[in-house]
PDB file of C-alpha atoms in Angstrom:
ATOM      1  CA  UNK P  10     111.279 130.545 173.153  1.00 74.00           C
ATOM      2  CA  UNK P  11     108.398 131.866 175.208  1.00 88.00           C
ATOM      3  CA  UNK P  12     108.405 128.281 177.510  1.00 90.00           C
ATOM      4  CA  UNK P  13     105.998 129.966 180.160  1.00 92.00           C
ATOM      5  CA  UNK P  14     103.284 130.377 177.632  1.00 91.00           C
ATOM      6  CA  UNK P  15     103.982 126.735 176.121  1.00 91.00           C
ATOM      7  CA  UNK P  16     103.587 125.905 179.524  1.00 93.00           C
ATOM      8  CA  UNK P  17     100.569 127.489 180.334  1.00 93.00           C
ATOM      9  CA  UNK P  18      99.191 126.030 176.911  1.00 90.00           C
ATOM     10  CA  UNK P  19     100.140 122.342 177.875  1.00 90.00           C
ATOM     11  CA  UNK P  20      98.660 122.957 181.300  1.00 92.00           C
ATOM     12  CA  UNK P  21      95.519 124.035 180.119  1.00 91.00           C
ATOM     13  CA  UNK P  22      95.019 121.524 177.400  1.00 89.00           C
ATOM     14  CA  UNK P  23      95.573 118.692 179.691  1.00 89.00           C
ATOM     15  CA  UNK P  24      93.409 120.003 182.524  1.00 92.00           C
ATOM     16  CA  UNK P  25      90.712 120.615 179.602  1.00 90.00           C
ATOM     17  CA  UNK P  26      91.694 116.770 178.755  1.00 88.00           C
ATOM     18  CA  UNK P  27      91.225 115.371 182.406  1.00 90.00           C
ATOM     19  CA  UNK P  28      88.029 117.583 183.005  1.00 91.00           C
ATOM     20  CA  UNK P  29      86.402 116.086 179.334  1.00 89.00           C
ATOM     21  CA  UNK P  30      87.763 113.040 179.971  1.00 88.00           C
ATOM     22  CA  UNK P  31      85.802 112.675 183.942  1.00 91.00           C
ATOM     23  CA  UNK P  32      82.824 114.633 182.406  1.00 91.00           C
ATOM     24  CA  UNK P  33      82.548 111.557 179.479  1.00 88.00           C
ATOM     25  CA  UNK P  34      83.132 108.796 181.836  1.00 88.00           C
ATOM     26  CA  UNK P  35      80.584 109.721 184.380  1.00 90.00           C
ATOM     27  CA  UNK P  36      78.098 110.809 181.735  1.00 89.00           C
ATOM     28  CA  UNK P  37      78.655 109.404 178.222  1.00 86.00           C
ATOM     29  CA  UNK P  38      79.927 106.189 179.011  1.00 87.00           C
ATOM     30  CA  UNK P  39      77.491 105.064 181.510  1.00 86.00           C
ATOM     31  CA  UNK P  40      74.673 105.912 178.881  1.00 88.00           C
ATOM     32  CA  UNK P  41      76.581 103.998 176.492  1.00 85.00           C
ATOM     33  CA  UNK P  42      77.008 100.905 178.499  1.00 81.00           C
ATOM     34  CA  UNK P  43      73.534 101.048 180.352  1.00 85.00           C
ATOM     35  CA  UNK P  44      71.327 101.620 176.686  1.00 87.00           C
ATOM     36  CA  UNK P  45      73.913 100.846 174.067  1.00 84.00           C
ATOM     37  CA  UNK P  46      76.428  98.203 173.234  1.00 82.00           C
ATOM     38  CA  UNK P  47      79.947  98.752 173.848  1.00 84.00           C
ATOM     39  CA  UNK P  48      80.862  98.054 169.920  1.00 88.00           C
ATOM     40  CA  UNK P  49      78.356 101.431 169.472  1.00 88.00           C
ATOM     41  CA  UNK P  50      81.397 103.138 172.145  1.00 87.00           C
ATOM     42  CA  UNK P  51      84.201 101.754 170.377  1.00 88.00           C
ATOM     43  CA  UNK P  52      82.708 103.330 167.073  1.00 89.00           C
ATOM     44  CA  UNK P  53      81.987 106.824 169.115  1.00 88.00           C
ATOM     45  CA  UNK P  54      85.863 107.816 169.002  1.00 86.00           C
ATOM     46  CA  UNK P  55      86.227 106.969 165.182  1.00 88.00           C
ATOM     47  CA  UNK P  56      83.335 108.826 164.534  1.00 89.00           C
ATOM     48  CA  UNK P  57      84.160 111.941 166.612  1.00 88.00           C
ATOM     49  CA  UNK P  58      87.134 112.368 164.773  1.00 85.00           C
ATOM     50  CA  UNK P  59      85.894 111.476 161.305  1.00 86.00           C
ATOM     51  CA  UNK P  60      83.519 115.009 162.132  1.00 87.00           C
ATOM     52  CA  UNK P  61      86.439 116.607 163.403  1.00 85.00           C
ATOM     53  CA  UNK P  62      88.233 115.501 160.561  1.00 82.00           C
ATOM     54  CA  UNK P  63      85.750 116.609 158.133  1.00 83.00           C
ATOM     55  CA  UNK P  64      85.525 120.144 159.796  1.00 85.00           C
ATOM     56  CA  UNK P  65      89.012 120.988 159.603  1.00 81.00           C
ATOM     57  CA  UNK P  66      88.751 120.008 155.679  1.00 79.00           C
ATOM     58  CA  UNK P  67      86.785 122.951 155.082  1.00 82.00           C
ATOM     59  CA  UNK P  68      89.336 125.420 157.425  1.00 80.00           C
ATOM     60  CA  UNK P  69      92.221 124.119 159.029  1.00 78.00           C
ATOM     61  CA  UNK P  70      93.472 126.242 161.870  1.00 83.00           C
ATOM     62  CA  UNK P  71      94.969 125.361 165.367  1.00 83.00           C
ATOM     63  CA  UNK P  72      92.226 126.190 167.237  1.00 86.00           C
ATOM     64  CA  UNK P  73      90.405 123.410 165.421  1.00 86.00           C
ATOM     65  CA  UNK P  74      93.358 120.945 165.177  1.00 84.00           C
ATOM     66  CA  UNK P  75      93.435 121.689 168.759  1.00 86.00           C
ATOM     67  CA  UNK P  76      89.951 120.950 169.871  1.00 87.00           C
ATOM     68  CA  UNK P  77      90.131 117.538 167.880  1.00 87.00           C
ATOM     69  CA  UNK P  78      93.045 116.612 169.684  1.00 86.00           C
ATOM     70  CA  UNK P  79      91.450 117.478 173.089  1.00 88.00           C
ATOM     71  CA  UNK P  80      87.528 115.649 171.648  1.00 87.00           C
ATOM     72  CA  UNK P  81      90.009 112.575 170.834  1.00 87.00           C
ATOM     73  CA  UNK P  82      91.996 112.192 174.327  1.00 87.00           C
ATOM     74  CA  UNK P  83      88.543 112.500 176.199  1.00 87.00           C
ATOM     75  CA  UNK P  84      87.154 109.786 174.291  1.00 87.00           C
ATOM     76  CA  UNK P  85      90.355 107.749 174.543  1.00 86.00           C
ATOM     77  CA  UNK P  86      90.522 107.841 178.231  1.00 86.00           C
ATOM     78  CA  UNK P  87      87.180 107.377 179.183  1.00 88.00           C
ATOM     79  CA  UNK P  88      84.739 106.005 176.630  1.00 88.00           C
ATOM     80  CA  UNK P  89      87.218 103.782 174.547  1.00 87.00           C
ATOM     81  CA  UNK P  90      89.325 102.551 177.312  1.00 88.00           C
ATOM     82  CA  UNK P  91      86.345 101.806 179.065  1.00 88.00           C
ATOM     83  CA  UNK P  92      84.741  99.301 176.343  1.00 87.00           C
ATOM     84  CA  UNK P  93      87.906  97.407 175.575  1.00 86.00           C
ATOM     85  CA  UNK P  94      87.918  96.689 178.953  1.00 85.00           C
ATOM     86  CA  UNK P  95      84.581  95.693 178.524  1.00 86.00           C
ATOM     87  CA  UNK P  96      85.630  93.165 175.603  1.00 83.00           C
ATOM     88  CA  UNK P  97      87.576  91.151 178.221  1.00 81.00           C
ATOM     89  CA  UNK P  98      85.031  90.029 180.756  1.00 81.00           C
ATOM     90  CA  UNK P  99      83.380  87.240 178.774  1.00 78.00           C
ATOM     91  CA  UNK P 100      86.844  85.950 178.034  1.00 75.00           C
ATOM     92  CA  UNK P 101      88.087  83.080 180.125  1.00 77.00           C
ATOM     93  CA  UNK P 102      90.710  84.382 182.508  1.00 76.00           C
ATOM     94  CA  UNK P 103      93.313  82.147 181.171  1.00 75.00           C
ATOM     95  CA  UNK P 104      93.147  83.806 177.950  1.00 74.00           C
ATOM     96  CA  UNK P 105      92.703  87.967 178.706  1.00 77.00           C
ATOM     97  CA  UNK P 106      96.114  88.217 179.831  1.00 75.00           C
ATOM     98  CA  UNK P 107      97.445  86.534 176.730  1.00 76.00           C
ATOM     99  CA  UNK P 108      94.975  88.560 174.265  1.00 77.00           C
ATOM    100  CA  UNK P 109      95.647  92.761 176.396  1.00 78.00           C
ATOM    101  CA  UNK P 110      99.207  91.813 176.223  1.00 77.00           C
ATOM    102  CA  UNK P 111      98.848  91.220 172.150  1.00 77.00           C
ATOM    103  CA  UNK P 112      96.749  93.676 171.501  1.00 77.00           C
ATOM    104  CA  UNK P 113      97.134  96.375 173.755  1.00 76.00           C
ATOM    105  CA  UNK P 114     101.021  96.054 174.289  1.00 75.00           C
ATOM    106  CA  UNK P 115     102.180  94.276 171.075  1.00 79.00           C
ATOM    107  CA  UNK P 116      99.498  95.308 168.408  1.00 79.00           C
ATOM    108  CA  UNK P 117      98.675  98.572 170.216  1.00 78.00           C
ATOM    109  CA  UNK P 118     102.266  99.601 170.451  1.00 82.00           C
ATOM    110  CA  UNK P 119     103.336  98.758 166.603  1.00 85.00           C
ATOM    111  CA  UNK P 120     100.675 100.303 165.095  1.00 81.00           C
ATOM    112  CA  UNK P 121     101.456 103.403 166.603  1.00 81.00           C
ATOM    113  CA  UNK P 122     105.318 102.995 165.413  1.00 88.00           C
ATOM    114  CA  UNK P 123     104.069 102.252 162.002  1.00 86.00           C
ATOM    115  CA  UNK P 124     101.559 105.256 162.159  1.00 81.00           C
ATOM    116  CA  UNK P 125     104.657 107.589 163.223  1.00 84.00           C
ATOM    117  CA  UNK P 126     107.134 105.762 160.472  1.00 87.00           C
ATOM    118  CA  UNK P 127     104.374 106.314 158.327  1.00 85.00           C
ATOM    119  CA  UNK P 128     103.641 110.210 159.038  1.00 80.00           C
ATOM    120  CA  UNK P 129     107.524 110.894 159.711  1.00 87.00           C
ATOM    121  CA  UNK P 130     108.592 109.960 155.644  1.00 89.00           C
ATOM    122  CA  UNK P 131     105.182 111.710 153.962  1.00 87.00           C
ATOM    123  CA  UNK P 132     105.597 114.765 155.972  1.00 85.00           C
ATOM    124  CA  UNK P 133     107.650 116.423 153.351  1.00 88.00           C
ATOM    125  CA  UNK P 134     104.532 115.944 150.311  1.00 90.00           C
ATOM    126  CA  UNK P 135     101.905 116.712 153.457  1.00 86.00           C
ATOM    127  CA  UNK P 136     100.017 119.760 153.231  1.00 85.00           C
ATOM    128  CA  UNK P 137      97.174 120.002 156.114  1.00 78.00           C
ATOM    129  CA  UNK P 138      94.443 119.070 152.909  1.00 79.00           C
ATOM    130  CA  UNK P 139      96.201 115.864 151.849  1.00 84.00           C
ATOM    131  CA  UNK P 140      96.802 115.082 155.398  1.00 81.00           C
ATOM    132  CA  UNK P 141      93.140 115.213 156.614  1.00 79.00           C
ATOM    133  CA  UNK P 142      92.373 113.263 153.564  1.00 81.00           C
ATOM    134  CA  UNK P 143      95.190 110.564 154.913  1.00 82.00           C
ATOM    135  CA  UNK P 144      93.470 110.723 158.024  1.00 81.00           C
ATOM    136  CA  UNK P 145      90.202 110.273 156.797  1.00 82.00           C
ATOM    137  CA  UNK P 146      91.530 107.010 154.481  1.00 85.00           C
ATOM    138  CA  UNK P 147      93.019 105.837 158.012  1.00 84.00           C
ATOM    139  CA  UNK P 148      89.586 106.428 159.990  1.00 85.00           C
ATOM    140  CA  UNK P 149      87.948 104.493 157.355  1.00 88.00           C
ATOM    141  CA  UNK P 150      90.157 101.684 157.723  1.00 87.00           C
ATOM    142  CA  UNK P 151      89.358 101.556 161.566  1.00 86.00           C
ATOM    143  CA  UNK P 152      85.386 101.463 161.173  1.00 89.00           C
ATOM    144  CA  UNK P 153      86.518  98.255 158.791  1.00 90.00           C
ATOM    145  CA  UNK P 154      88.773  96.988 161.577  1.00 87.00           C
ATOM    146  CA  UNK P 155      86.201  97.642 164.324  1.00 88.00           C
ATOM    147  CA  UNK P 156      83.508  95.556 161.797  1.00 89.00           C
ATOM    148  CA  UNK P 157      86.280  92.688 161.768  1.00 87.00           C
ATOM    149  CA  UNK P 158      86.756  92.462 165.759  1.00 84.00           C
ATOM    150  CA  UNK P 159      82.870  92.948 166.828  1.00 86.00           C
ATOM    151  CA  UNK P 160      82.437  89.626 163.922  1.00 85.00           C
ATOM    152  CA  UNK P 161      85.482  87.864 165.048  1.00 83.00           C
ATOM    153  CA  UNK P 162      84.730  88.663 168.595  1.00 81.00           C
ATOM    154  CA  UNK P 163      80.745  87.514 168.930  1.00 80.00           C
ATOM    155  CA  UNK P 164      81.897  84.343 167.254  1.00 79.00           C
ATOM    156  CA  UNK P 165      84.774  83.449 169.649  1.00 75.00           C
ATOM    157  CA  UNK P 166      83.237  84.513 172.821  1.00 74.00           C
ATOM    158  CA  UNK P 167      80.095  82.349 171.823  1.00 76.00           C
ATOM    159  CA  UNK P 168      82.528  79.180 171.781  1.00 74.00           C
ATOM    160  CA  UNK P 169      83.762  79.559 175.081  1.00 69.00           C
ATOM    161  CA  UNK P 170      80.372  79.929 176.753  1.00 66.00           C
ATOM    162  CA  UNK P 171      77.188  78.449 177.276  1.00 55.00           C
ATOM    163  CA  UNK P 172      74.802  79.329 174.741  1.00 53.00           C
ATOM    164  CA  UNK P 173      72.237  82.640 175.534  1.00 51.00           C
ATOM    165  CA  UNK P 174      75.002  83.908 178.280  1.00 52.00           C
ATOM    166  CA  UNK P 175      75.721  86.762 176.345  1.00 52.00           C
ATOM    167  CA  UNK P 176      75.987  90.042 178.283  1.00 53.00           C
ATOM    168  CA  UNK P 177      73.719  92.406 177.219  1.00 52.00           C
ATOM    169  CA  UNK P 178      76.068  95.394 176.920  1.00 51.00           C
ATOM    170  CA  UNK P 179      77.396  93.996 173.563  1.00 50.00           C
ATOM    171  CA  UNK P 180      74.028  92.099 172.325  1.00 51.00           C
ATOM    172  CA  UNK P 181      74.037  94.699 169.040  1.00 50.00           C
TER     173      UNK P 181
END
């Protein structure tokens, strides 16, 4: 009932969000691209929230939960987005329309409808123990996945170009 406070909440968290979110892209991202490899900032966001994840196991409150969700939307819209984009420019043009539109709008999309599905029918057995430990069991499976793509990736990108053209932001 009190919808100027839930306002002033939302307000807050997303200008905390777009602040973090500028902050990370000018700073963390750059450093990432320029010394790193852009497989080391697709692994930063799993990571972040594995800790964040692992923190909240020991005391869940919303003030935590909170600050995870804020640490995870700064890293999605600046370090994240910013290396898949990054994925794309060794690809042929004819075929990075094709691949965003499967994985980002296809693959991207579905997963979070299965992820919802998923969390809407085991919220009644979910206590905030069992599920950090489901997120943790999820995390876990996106470290595999991101093992799979950088694998899958190196090896199809190396077919479509000449040999030692490989840019140097995902060499690692």
């Amino acid at each position: 009932g009190d919808t100027a406070g839930m306002t002033r909440f939302f307000g807050n968290f997303y200008l905390s969000v777009g602040f973090l979110s500028l902050l990370m892209q000018l700073v963390v991202t750059s450093a990432i691209v320029q010394r790193s490899s852009i497989f080391v900032g697709l692994a930063l966001t799993p990571v972040m929230l594995a800790a964040g994840t692992i923190w909240n196991l020991f005391a869940t409150s919303l003030a935590r939960a909170t600050l995870l969700k804020l640490i995870d939307s700064g890293f999605a819209h600046s370090v994240q987005r910013s290396c898949i984009e990054l994925l794309y420019i060794p690809l042929p043009a004819n075929l990075t329309g094709e691949i965003k539109l499967v994985s980002e709008g296809v693959a991207g999309r579905a997963g979070l409808v299965m992820s919802g599905f998923t969390l809407f029918f085991l919220a009644p057995s979910l206590n905030p123990q069992r599920t950090l430990t489901f997120v943790t069991c999820l995390l876990c499976g996106w470290f595999v996945a991101l093992l799979i793509l950088k694998r899958t990736y190196r090896s199809a990108v190396t077919q479509t170009q000449a040999p030692n053209t490989e840019p140097s932001a995902w060499k690692r």
